[in-house]
PDB file of C-alpha atoms and ligand atoms in Angstrom:
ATOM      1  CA  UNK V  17      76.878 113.455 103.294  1.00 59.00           C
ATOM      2  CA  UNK V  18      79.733 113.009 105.721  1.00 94.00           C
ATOM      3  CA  UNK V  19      81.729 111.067 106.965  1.00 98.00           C
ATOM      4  CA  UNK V  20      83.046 109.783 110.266  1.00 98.00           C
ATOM      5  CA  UNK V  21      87.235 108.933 110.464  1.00 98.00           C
ATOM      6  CA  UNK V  22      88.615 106.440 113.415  1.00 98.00           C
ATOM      7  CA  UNK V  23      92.474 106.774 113.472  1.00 98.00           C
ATOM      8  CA  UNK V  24      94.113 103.186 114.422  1.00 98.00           C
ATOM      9  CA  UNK V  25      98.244 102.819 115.489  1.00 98.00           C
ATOM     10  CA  UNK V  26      99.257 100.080 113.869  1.00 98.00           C
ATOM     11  CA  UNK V  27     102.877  98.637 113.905  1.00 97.00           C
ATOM     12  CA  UNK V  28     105.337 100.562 115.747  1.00 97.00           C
ATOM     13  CA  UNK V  29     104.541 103.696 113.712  1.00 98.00           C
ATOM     14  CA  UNK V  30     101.736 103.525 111.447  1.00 98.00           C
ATOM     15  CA  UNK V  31      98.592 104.948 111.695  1.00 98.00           C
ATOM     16  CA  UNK V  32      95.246 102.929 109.591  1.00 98.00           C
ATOM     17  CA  UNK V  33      91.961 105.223 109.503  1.00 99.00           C
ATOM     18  CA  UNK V  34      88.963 103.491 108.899  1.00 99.00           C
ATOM     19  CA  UNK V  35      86.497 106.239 107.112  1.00 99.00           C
ATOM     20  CA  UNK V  36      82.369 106.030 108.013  1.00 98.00           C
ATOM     21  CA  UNK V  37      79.748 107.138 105.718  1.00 98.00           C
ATOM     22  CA  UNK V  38      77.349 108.186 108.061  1.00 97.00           C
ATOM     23  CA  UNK V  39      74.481 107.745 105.818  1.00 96.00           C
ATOM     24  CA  UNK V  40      75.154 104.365 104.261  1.00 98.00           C
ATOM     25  CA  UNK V  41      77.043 102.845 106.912  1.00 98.00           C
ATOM     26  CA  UNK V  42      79.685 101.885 104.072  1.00 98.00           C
ATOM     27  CA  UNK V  43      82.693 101.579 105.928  1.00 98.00           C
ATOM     28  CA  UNK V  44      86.720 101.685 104.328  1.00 99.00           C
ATOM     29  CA  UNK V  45      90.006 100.855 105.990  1.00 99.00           C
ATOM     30  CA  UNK V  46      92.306 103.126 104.420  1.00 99.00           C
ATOM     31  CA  UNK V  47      95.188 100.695 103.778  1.00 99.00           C
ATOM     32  CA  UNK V  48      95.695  97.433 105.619  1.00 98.00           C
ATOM     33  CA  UNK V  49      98.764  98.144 107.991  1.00 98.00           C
ATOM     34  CA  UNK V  50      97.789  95.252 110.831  1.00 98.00           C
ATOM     35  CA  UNK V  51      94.620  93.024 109.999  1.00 98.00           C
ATOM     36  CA  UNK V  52      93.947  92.723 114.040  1.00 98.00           C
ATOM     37  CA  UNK V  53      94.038  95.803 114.904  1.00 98.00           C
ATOM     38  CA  UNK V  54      91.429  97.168 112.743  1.00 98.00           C
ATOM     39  CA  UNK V  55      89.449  94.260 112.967  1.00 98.00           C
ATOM     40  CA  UNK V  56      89.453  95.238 117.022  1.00 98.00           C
ATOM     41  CA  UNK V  57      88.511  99.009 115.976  1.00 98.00           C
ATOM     42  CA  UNK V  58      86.003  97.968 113.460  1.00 98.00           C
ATOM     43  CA  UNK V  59      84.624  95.936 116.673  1.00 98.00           C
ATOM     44  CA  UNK V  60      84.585  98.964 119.086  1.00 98.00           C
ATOM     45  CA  UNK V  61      82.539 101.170 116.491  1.00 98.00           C
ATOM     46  CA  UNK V  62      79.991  98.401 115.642  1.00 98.00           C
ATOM     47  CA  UNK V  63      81.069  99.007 112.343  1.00 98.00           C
ATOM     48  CA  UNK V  64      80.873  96.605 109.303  1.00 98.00           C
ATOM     49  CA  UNK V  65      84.336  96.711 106.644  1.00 98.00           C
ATOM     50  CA  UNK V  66      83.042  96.876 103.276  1.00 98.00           C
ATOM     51  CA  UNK V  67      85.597  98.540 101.168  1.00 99.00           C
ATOM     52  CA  UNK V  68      89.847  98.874 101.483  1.00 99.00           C
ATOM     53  CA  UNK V  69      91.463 101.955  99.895  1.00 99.00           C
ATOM     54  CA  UNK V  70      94.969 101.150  99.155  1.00 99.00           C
ATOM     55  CA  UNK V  71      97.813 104.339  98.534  1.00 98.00           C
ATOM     56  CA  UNK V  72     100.515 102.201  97.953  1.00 98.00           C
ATOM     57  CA  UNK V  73     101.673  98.142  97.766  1.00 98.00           C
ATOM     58  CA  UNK V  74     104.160  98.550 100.866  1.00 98.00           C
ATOM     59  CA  UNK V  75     103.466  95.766 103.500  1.00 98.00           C
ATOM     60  CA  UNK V  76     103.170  98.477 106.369  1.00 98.00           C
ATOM     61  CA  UNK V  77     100.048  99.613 103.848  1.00 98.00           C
ATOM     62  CA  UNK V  78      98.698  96.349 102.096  1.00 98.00           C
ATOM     63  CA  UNK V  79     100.110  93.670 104.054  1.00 98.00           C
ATOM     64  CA  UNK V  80      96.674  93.150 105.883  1.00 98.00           C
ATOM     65  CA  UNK V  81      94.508  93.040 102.498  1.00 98.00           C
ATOM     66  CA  UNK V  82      93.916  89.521 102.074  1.00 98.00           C
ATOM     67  CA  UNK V  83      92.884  88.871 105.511  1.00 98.00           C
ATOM     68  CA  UNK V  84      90.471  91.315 105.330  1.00 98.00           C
ATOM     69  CA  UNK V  85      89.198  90.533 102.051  1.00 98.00           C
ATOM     70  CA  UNK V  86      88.923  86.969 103.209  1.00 98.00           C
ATOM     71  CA  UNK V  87      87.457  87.803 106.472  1.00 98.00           C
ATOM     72  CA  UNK V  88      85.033  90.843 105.162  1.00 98.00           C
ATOM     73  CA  UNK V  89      84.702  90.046 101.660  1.00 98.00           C
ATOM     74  CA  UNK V  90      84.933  93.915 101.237  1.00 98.00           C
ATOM     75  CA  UNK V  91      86.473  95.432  98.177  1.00 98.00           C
ATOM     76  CA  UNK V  92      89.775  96.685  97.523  1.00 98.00           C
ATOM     77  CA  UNK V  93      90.480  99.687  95.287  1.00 99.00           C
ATOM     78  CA  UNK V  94      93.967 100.483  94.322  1.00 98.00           C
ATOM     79  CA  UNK V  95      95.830 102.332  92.035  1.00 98.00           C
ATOM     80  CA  UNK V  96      95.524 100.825  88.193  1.00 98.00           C
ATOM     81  CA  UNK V  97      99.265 101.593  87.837  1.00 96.00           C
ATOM     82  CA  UNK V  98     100.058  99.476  90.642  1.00 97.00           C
ATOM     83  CA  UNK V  99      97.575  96.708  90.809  1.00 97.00           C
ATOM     84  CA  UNK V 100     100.156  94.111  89.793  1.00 98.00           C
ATOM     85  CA  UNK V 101     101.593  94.188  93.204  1.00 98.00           C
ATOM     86  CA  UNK V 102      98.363  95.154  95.123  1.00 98.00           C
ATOM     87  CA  UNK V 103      96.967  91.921  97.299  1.00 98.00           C
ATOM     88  CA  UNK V 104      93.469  91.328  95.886  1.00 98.00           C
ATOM     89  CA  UNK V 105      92.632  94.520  93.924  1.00 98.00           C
ATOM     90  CA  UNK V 106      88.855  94.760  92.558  1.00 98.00           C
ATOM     91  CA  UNK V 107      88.629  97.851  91.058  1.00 98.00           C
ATOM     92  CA  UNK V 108      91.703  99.722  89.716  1.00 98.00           C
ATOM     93  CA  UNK V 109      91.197 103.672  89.647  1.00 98.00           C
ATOM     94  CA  UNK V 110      93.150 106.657  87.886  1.00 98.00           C
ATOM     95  CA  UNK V 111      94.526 110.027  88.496  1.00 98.00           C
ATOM     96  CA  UNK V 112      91.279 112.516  88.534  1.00 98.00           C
ATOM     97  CA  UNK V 113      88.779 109.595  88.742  1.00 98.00           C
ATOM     98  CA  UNK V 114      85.808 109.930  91.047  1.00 98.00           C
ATOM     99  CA  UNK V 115      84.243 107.334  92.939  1.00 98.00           C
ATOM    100  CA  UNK V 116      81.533 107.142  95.840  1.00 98.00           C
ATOM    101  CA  UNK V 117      81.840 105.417  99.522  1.00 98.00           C
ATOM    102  CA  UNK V 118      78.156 104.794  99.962  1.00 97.00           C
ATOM    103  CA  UNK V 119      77.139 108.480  99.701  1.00 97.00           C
ATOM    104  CA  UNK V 120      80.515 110.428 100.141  1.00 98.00           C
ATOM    105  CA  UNK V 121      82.335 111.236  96.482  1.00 98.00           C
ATOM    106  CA  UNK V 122      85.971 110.675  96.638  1.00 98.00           C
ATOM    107  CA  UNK V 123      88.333 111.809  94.216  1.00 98.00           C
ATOM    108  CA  UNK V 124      91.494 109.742  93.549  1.00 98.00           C
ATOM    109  CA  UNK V 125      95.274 111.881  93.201  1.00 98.00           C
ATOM    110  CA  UNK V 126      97.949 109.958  91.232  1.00 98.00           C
ATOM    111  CA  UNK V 127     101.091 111.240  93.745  1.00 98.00           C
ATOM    112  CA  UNK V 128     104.058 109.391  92.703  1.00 98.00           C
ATOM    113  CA  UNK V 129     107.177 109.493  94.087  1.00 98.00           C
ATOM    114  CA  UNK V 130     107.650 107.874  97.239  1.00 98.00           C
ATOM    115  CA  UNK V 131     106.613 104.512  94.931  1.00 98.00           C
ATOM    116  CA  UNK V 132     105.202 105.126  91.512  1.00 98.00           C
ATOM    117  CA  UNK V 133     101.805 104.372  91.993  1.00 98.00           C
ATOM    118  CA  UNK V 134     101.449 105.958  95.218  1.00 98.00           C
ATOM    119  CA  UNK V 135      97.778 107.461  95.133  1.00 98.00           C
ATOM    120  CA  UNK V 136      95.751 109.846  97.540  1.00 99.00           C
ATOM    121  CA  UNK V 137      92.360 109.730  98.171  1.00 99.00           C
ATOM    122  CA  UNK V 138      90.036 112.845  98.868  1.00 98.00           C
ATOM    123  CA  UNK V 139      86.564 113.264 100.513  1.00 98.00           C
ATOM    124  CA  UNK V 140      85.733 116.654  98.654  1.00 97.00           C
ATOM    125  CA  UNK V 141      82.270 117.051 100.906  1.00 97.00           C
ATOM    126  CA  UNK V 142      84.861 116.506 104.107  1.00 98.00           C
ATOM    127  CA  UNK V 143      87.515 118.142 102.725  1.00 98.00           C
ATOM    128  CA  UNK V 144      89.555 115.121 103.997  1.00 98.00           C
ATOM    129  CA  UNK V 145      92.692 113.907 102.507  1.00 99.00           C
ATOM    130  CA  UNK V 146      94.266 110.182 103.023  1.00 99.00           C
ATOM    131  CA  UNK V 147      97.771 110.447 101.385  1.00 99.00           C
ATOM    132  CA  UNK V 148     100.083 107.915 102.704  1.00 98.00           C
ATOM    133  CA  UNK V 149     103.558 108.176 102.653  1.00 98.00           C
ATOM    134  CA  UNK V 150     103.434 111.356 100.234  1.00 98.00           C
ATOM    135  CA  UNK V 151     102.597 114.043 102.544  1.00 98.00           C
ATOM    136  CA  UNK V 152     103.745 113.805 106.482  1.00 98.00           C
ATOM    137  CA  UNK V 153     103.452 116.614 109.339  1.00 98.00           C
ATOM    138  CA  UNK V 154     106.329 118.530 108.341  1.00 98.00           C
ATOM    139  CA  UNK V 155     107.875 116.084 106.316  1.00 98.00           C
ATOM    140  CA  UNK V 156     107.360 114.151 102.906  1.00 98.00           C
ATOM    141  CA  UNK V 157     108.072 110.507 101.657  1.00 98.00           C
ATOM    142  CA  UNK V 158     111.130 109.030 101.086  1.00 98.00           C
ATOM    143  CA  UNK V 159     111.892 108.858  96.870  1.00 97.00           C
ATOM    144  CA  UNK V 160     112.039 105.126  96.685  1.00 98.00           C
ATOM    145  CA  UNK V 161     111.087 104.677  93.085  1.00 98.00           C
ATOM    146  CA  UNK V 162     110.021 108.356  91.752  1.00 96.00           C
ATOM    147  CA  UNK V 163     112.013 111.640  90.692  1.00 98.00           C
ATOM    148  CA  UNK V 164     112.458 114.882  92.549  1.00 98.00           C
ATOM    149  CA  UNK V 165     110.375 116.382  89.688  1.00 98.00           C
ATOM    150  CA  UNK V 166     107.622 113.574  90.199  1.00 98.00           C
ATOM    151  CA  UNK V 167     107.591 113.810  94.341  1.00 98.00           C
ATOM    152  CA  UNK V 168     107.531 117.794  93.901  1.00 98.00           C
ATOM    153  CA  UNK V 169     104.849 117.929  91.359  1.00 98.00           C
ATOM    154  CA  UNK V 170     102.839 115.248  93.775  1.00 98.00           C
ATOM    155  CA  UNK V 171     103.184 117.663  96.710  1.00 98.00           C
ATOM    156  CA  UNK V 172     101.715 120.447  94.878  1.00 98.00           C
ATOM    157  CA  UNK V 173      98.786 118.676  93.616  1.00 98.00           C
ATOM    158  CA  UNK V 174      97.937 118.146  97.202  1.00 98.00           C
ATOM    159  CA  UNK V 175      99.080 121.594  98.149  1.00 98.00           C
ATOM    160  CA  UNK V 176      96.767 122.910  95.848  1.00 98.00           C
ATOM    161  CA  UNK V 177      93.918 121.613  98.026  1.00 98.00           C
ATOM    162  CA  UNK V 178      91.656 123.770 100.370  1.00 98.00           C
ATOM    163  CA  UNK V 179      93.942 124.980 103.596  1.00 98.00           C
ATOM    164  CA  UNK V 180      90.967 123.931 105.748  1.00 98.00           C
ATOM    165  CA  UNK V 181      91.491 120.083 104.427  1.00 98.00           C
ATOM    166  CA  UNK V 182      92.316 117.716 107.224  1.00 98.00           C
ATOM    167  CA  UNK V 183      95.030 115.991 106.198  1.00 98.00           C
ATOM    168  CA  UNK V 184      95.252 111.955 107.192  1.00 99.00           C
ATOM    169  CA  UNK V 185      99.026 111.127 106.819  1.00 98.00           C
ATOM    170  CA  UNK V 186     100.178 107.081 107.452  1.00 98.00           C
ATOM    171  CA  UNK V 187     103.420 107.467 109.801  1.00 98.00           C
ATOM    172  CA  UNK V 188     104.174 109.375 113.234  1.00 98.00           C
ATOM    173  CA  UNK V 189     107.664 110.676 112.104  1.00 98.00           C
ATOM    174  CA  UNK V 190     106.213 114.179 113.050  1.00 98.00           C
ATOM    175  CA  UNK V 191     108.871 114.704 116.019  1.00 98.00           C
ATOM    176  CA  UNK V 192     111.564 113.720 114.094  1.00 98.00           C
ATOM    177  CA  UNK V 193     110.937 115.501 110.540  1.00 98.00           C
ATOM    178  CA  UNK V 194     110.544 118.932 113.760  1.00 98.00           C
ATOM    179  CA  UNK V 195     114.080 118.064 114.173  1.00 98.00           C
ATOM    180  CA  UNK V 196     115.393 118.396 111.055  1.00 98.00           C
ATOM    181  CA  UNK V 197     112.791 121.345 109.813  1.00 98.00           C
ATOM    182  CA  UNK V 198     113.720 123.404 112.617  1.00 98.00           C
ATOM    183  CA  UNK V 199     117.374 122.958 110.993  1.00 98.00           C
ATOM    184  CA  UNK V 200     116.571 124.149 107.765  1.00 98.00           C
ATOM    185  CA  UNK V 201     114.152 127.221 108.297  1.00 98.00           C
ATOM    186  CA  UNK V 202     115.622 128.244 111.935  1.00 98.00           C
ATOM    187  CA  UNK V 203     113.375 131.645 111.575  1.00 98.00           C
ATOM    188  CA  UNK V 204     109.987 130.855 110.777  1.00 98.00           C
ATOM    189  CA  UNK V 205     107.983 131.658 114.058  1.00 98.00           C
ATOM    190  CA  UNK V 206     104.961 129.534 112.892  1.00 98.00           C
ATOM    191  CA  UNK V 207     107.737 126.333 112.778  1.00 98.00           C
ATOM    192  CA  UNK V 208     109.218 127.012 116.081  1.00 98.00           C
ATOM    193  CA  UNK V 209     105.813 127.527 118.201  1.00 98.00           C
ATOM    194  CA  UNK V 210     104.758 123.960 116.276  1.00 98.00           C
ATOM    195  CA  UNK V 211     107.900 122.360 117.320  1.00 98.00           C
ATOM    196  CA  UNK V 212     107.706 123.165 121.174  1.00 98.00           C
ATOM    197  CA  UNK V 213     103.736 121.754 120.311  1.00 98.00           C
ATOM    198  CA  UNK V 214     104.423 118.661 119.179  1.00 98.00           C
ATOM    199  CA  UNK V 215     107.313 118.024 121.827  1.00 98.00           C
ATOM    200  CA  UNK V 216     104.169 118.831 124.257  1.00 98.00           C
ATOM    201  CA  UNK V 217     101.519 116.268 122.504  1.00 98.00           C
ATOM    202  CA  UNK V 218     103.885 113.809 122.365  1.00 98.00           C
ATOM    203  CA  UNK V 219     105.185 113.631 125.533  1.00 98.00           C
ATOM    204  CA  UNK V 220     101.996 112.641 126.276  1.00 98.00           C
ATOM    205  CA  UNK V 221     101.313 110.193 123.869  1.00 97.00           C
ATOM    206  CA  UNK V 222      99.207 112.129 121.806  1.00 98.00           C
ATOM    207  CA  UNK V 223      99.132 111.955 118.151  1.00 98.00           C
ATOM    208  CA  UNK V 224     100.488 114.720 115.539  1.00 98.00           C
ATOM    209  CA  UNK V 225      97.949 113.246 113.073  1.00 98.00           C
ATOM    210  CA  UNK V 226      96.091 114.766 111.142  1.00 98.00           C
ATOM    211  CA  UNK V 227      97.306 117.410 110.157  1.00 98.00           C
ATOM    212  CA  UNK V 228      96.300 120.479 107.456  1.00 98.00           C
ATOM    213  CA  UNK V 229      97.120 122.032 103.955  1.00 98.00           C
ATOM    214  CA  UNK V 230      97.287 125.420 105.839  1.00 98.00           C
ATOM    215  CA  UNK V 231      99.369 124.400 108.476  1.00 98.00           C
ATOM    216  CA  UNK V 232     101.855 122.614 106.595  1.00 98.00           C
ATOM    217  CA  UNK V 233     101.871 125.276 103.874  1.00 98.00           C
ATOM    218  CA  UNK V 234     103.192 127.739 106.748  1.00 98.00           C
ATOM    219  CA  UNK V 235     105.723 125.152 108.291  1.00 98.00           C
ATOM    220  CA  UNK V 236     106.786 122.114 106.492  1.00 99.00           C
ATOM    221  CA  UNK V 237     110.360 122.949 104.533  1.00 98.00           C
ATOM    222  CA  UNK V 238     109.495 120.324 101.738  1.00 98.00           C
ATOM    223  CA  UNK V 239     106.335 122.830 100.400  1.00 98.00           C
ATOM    224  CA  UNK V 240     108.227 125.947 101.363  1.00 98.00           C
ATOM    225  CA  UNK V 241     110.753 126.199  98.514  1.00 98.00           C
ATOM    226  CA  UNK V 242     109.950 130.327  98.162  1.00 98.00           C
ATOM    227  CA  UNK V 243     111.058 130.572 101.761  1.00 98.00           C
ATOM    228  CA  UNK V 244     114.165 133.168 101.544  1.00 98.00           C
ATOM    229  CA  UNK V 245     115.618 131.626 105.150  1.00 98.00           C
ATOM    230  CA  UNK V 246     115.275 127.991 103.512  1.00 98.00           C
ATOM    231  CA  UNK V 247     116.927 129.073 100.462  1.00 98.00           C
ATOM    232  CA  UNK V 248     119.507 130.914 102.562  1.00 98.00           C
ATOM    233  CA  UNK V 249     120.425 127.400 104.874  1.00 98.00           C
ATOM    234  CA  UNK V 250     120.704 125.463 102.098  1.00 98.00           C
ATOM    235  CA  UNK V 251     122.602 127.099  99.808  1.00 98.00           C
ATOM    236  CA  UNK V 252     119.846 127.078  97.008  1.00 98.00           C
ATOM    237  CA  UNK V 253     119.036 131.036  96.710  1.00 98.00           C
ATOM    238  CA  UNK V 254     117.512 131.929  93.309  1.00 96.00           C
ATOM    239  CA  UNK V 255     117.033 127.930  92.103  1.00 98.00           C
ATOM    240  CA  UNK V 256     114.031 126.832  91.079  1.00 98.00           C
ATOM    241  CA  UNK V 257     111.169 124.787  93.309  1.00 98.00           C
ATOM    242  CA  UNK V 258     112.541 120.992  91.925  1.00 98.00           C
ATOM    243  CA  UNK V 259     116.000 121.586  92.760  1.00 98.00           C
ATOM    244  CA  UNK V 260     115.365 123.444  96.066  1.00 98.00           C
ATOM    245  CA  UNK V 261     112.700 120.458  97.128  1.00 98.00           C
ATOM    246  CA  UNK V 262     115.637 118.086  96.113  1.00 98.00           C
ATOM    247  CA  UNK V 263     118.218 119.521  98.123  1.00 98.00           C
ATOM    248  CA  UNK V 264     116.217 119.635 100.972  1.00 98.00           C
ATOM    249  CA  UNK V 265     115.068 115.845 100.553  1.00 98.00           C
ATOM    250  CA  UNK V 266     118.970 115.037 100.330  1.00 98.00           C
ATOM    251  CA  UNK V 267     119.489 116.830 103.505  1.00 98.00           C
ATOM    252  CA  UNK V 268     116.666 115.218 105.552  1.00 98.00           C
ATOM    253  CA  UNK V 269     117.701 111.606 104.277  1.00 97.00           C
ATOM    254  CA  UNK V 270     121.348 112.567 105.559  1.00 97.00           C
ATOM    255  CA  UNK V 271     120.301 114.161 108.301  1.00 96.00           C
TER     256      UNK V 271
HETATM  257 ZN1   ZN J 323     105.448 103.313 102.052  1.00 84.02          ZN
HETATM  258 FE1   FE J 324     104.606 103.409 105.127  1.00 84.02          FE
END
């Protein structure tokens, strides 16, 4: 049982990930962000689509469903909370639910908050984690339709998963969400020697993604609410994890 992942830029930031089962050959496009170029990917692996894994109804996610679907006639699995306003959902899943790529079991994570039926989608055997726009390299989602309380109790459900999990996020804002961490928790060491990384990898083109639970436990500000230096920047000493993951959210948004 395992699984082979093929990371795709899409768009001008996006990144699609088509997942393998080695065994079985079943083959999913974690969302849809640009029908052509996974089609092109799918080509280059030999590789035949038969499933789509949606996190979330945003166009830079599901926009390339139907053409798929039509193309493929794989099916779609998406969120049951959201499959109003997911392109050609088959089978509608729920928070805890387990389900099964060709051989590989994959356990679906309601994470709202960036949209309200934002799910995440892990490959316990591969300790591999596709969460969208919930969880980025040193940064989280935007709070388009959720709560603090909902986006912070969505982070630590994924926190909460094995350090050693690779961690598939759907945007290159890595650089930028550096920027502002650095701002916010000017003293962690681990933070600083990842910053002048990333400025290295992508100079060069390279992608940030994926990323891991360990590594973003020691360095990204949005799951480091204990931290006494990010307390200390942003005036939030002593205040509990909601209100110190909101104020930091505020910051980054007007940062
Ligand atoms: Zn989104
Ligand atoms: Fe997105």
């Amino acid at each position: 049982m395992s699984i082979e992942v093929k990371q795709i830029p899409c768009l001008s930031d996006n990144y699609g990930f088509l997942v393998h089962d080695t065994e079985s050959g079943a083959t999913a496009s974690i969302d849809t962000p640009e029908a052509a170029a996974i089609n092109s990917a799918l080509a280059q692996q030999g590789w035949t689509l038969t499933h789509i894994l949606n996190t979330h109804h945003h166009f830079d996610h599901a926009g390339g469903n139907e053409e798929l679907k039509a193309q493929w006639g794989c099916q779609i699995i998406g969120a049951a909370n959201d499959a109003h306003r997911i392109p050609g959902i088959d089978q509608q899943v729920v928070d805890g639910e387990w389900f099964h790529l060709g051989n590989s079991a994959v356990q679906v994570l309601e994470v709202p908050g960036h949209t309200l039926g934002h799910i995440a989608y892990y490959f316990a055997n591969d300790k591999a984690a596709f969460v969208g726009d919930t969880l980025f390299a040193l940064g989280c989602g935007r709070m388009f339709e959720g709560t603090a309380q909902q986006m912070w109790a969505s982070l630590e459900k994924l926190m909460a998963l094995p350090d050693e999990t690779v961690v598939y996020c759907a945007h290159e804002y890595t650089q930028a969400n550096a920027a502002f961490a650095i701002t916010v928790e000017p003293d962690n060491s681990a933070l600083q020697q990842r910053t002048r990384d990333i400025a290295r990898l992508r100079e060069q083109g390279i992608p940030t993604v994926p990323t891991t639970i360990g590594l973003e436990r020691q360095t990204n500000p949005f799951v480091r609410p204990h931290s006494d230096d990010l307390q200390r920047t942003i005036d939030c000493v002593g205040a509990d994890a909601v209100a110190i993951f909101a104020e930091t959210r505020k910051r980054k948004d007007n940062f």
